[in-house]
PDB file of C-alpha atoms in Angstrom:
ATOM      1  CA  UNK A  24      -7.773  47.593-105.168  1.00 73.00           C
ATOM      2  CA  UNK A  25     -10.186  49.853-103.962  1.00 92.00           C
ATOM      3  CA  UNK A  26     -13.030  47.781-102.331  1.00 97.00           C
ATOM      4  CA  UNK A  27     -15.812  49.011-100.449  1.00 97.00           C
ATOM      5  CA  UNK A  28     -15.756  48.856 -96.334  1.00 97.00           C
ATOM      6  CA  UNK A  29     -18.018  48.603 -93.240  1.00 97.00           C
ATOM      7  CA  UNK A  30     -17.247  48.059 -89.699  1.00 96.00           C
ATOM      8  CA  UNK A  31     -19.863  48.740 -87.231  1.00 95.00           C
ATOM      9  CA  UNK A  32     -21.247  48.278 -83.815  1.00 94.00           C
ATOM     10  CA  UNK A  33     -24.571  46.624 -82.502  1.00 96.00           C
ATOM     11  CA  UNK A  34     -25.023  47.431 -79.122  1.00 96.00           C
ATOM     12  CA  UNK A  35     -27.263  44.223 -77.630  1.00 97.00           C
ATOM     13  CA  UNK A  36     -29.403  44.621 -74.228  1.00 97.00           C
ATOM     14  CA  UNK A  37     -27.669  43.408 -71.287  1.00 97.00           C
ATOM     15  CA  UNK A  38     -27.023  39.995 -71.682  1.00 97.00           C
ATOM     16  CA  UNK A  39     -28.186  39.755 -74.879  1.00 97.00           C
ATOM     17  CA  UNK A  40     -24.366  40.021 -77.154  1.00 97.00           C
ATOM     18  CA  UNK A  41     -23.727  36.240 -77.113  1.00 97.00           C
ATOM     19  CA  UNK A  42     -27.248  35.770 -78.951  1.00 98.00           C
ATOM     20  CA  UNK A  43     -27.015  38.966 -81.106  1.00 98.00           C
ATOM     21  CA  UNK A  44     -23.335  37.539 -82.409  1.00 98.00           C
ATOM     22  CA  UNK A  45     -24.432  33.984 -83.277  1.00 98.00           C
ATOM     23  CA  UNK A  46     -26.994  35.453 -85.367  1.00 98.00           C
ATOM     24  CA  UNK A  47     -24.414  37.314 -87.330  1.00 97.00           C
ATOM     25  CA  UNK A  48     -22.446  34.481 -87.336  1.00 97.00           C
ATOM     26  CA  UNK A  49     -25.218  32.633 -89.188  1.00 97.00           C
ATOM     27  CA  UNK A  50     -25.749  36.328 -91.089  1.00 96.00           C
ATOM     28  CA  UNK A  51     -22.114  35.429 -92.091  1.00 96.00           C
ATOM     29  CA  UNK A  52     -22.624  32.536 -93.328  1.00 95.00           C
ATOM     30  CA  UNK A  53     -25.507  33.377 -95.422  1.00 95.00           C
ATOM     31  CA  UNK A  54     -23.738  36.098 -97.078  1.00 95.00           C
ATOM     32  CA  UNK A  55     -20.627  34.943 -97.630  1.00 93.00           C
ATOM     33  CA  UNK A  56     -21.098  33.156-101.094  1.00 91.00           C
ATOM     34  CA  UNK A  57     -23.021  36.343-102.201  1.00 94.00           C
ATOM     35  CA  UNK A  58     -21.066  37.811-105.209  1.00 95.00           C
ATOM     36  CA  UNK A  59     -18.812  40.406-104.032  1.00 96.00           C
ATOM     37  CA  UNK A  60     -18.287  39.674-100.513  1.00 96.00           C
ATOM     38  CA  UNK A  61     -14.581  39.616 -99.317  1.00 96.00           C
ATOM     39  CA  UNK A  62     -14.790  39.959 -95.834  1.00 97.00           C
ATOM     40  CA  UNK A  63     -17.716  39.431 -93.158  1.00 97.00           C
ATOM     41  CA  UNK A  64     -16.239  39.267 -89.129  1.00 97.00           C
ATOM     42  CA  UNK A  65     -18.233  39.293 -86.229  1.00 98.00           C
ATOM     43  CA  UNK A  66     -16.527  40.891 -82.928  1.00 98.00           C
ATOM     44  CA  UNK A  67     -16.926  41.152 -79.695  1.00 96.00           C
ATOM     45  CA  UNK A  68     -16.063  44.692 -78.223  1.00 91.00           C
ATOM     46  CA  UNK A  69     -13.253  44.115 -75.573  1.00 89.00           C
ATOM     47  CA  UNK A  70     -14.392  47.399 -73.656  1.00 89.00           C
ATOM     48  CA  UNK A  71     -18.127  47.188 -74.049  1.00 91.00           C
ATOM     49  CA  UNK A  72     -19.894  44.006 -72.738  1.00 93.00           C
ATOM     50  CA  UNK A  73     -23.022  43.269 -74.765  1.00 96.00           C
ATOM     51  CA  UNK A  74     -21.069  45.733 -78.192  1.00 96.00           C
ATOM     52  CA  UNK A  75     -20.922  43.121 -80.797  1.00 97.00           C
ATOM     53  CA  UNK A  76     -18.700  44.858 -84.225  1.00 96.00           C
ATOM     54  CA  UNK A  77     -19.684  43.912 -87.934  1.00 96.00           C
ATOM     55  CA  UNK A  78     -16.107  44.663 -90.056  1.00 97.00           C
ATOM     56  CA  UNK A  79     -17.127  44.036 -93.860  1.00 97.00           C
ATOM     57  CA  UNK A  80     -15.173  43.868 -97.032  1.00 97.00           C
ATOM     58  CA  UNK A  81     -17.020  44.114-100.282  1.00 97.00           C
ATOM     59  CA  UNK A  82     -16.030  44.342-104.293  1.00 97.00           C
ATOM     60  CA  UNK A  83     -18.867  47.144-104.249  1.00 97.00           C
ATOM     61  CA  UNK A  84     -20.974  49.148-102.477  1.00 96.00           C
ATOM     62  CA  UNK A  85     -23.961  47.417-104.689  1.00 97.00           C
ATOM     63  CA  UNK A  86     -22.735  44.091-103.950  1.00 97.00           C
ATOM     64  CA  UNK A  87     -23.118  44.923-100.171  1.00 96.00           C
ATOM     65  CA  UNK A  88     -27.006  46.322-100.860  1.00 95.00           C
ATOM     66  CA  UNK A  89     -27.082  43.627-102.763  1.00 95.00           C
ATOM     67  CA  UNK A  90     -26.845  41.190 -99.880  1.00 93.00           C
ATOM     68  CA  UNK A  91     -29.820  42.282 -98.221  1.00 89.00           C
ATOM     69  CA  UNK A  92     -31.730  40.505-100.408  1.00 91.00           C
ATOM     70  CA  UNK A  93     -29.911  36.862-100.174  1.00 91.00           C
ATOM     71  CA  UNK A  94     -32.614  34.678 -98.920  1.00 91.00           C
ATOM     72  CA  UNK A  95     -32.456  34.038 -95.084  1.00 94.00           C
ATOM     73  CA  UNK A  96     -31.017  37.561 -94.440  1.00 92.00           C
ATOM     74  CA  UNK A  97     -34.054  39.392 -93.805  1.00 92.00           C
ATOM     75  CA  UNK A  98     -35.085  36.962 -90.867  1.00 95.00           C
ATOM     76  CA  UNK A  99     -31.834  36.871 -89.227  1.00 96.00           C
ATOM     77  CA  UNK A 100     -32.199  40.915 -89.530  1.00 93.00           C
ATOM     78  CA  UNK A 101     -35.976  40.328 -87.710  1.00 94.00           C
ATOM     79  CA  UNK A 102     -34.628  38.205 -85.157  1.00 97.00           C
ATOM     80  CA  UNK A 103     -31.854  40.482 -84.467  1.00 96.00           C
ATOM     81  CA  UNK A 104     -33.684  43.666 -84.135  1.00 95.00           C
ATOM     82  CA  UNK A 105     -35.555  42.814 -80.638  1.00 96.00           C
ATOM     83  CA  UNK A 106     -31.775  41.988 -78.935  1.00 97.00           C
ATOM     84  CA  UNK A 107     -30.783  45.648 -79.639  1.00 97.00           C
ATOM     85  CA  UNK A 108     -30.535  48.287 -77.067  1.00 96.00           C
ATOM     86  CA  UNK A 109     -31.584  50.982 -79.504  1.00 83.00           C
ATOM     87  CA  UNK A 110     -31.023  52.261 -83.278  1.00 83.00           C
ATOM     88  CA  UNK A 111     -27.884  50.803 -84.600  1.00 81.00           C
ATOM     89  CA  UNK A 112     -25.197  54.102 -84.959  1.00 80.00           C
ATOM     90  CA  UNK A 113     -24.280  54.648 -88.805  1.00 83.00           C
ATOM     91  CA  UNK A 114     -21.271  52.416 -89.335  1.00 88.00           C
ATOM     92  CA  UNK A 115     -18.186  53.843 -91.095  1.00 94.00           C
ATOM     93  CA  UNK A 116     -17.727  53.517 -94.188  1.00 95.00           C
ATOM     94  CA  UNK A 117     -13.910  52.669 -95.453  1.00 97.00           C
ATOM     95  CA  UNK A 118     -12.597  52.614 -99.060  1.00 97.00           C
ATOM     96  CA  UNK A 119      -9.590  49.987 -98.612  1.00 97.00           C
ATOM     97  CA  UNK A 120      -7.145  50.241-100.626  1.00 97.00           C
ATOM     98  CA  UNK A 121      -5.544  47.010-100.151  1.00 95.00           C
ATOM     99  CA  UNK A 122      -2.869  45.295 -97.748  1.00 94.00           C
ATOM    100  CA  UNK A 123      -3.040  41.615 -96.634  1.00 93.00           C
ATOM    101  CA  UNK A 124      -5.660  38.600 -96.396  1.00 91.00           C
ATOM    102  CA  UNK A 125      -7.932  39.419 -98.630  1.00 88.00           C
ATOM    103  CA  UNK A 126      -9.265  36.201-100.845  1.00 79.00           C
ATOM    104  CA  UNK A 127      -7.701  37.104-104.175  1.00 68.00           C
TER     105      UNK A 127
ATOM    106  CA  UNK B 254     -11.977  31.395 -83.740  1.00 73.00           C
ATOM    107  CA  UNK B 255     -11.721  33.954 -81.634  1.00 92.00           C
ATOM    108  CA  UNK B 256      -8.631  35.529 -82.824  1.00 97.00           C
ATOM    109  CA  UNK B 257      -7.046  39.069 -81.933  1.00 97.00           C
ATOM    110  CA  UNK B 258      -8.796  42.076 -83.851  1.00 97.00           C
ATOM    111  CA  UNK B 259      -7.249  45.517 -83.922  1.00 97.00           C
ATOM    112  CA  UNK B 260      -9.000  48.918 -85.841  1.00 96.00           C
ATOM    113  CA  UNK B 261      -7.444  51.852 -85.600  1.00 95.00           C
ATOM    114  CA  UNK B 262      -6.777  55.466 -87.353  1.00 94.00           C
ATOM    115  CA  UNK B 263      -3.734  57.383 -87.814  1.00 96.00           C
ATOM    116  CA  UNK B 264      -4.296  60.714 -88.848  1.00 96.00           C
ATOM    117  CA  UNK B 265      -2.038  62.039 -91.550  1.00 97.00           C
ATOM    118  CA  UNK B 266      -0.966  65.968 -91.383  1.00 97.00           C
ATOM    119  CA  UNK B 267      -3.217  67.938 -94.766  1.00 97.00           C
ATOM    120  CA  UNK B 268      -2.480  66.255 -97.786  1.00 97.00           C
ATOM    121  CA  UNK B 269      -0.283  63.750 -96.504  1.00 97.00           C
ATOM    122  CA  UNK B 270      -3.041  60.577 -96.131  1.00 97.00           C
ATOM    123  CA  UNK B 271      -1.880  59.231 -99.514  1.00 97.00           C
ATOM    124  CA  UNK B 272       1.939  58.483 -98.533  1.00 98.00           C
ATOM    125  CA  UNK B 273       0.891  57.459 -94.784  1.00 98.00           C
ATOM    126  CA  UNK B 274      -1.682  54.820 -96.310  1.00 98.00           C
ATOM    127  CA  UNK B 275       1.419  54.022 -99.215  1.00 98.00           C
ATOM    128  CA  UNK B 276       3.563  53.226 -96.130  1.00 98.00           C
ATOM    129  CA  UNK B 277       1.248  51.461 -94.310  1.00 97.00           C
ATOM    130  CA  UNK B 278       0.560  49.350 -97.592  1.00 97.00           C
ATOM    131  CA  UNK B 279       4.506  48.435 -97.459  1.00 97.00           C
ATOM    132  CA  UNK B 280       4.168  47.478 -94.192  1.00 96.00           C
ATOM    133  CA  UNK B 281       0.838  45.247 -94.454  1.00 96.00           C
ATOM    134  CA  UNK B 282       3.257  43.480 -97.444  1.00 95.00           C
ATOM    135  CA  UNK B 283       5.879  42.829 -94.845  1.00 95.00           C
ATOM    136  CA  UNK B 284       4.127  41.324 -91.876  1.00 95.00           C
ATOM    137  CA  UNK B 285       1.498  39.017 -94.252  1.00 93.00           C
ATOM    138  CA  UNK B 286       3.419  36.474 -93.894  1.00 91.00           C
ATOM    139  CA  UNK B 287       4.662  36.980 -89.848  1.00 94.00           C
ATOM    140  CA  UNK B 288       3.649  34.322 -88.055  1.00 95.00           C
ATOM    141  CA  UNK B 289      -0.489  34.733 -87.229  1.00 96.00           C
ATOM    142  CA  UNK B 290      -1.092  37.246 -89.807  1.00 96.00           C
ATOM    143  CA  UNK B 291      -4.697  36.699 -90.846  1.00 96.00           C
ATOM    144  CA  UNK B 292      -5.528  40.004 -92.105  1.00 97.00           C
ATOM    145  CA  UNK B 293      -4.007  43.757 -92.364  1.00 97.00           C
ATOM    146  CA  UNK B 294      -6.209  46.172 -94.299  1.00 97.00           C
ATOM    147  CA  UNK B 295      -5.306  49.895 -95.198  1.00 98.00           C
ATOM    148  CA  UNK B 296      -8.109  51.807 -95.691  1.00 98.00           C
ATOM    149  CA  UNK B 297      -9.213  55.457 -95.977  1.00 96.00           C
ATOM    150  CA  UNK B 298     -11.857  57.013 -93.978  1.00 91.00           C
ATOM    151  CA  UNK B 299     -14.530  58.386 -96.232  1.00 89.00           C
ATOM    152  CA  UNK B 300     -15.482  61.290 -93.632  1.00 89.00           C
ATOM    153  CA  UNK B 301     -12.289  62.415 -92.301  1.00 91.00           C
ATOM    154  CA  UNK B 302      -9.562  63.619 -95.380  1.00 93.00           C
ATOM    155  CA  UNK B 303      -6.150  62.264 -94.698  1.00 96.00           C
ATOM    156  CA  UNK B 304      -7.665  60.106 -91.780  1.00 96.00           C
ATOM    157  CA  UNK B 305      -6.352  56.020 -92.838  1.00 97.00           C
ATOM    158  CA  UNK B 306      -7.719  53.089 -90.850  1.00 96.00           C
ATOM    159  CA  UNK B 307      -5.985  49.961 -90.239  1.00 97.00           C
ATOM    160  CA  UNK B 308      -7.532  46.630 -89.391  1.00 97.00           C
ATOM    161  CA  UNK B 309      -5.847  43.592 -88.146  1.00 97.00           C
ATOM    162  CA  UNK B 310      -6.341  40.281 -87.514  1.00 97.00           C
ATOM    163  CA  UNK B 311      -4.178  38.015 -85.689  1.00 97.00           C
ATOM    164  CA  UNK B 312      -3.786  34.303 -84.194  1.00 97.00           C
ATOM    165  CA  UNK B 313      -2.850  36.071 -80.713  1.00 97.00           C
ATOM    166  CA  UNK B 314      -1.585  39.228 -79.342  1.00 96.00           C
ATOM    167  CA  UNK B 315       1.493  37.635 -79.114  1.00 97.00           C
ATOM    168  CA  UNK B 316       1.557  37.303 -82.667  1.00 97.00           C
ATOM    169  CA  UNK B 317       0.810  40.782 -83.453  1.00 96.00           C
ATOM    170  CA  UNK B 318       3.238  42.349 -80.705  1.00 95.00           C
ATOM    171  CA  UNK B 319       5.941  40.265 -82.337  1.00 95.00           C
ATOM    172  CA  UNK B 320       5.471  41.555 -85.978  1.00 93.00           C
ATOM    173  CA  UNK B 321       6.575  44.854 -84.640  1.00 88.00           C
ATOM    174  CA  UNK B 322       9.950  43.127 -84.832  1.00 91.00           C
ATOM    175  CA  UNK B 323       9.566  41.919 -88.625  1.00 91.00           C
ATOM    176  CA  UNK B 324      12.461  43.476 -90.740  1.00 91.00           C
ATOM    177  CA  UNK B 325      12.036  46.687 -92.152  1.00 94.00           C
ATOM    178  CA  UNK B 326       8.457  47.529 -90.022  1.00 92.00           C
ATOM    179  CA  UNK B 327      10.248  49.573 -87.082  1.00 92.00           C
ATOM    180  CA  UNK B 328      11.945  51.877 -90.448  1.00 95.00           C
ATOM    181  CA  UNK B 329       8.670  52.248 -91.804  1.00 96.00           C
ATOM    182  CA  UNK B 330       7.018  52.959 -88.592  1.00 93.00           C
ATOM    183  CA  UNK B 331       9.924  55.853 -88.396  1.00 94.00           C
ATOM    184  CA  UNK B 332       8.636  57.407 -91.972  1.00 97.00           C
ATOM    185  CA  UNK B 333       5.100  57.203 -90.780  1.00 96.00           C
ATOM    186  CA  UNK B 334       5.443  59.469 -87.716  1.00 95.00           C
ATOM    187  CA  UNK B 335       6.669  62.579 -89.110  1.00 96.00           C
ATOM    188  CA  UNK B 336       3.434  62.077 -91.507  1.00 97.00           C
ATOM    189  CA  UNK B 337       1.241  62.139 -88.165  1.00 97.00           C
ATOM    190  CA  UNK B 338      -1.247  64.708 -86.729  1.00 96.00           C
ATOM    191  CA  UNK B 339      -0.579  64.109 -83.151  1.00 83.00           C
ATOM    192  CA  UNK B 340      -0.465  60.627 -81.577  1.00 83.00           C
ATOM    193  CA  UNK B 341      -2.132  57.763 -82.860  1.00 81.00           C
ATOM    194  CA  UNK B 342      -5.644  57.557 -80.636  1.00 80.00           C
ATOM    195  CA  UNK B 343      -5.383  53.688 -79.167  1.00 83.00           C
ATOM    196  CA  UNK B 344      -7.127  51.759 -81.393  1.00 88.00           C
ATOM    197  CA  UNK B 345     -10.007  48.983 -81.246  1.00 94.00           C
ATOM    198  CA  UNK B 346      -9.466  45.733 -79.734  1.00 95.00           C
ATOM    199  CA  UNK B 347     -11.661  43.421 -80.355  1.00 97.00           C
ATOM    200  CA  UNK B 348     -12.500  39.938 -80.030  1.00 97.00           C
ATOM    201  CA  UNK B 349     -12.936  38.228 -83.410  1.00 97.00           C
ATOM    202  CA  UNK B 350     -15.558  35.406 -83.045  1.00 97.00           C
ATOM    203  CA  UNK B 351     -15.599  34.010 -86.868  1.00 96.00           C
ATOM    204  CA  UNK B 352     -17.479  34.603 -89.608  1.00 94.00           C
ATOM    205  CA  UNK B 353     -15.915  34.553 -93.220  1.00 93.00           C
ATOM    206  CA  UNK B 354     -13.297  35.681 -95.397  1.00 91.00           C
ATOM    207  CA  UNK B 355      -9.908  35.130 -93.754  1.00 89.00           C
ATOM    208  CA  UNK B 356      -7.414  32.324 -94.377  1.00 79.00           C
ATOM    209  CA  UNK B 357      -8.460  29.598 -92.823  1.00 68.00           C
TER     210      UNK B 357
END
């Protein structure tokens, strides 16, 4: 199938991961009628308190830019950026070729 | 939710990531519908030739530690290995919170 693949870390301040994660979650939300999007989960890292991991699934790497414009998005990104304990790393980038759970 | 997340790479010997990520495509066919399944993606890394990532989600860890007994996985787990550079690193765990995109 050949979509294209994100997964990604935000490392909050101390403290700060449950409120960084329920603004993904409402990031999530926002995005997930956008055209394109397969796959948005928000995780928290089971080794790093405060790591909170962004795993996305999209039809294209355009839908995914794409998304950056659906309204709301730019605010949550605003309200997210103060909770961060520095740049967020580059996330990898993954072409998936398919396997299971996937919305058709 | 919080269900049981799982990311990690196998890295195939030169030239051999295609039939690793072709078995690991069988295999995602066989456990999607193991009890808890949620999600099983096969995906190749875009940096790292012959490098495949596999992300999971699952009701539990029980869930996912059971699938290892699904019919046919342990044979396919003994066609992967030959295909490996080393031993698999230990992979991501991590604590899926929500967000959208898997059955619900």
């Amino acid at each position: 199938m050949n979509k294209y693949g994100l997964h990604g870390k935000l490392q909050a301040t101390a403290g700060n991961g449950d409120k960084l994660a329920a603004i993904l979650l409402q990031a999530a939300q926002l995005v997930s009628t956008a055209k394109g999007c397969l796959l948005y989960l928000v995780s928290q890292d089971q080794e790093t308190p405060d790591g909170v991991w962004v795993t996305e699934v999209w039809d294209s790497k355009e839908d995914h830019d794409n998304s950056l414009q659906v309204a709301g998005v730019k605010e949550l990104i605003g309200q997210a950026m103060p909770l961060l304990a520095g740049r967020p790393e580059k996330g990898q980038v993954l072409e998936v070729l398919g396997g299971a759970g996937l919305p058709d």
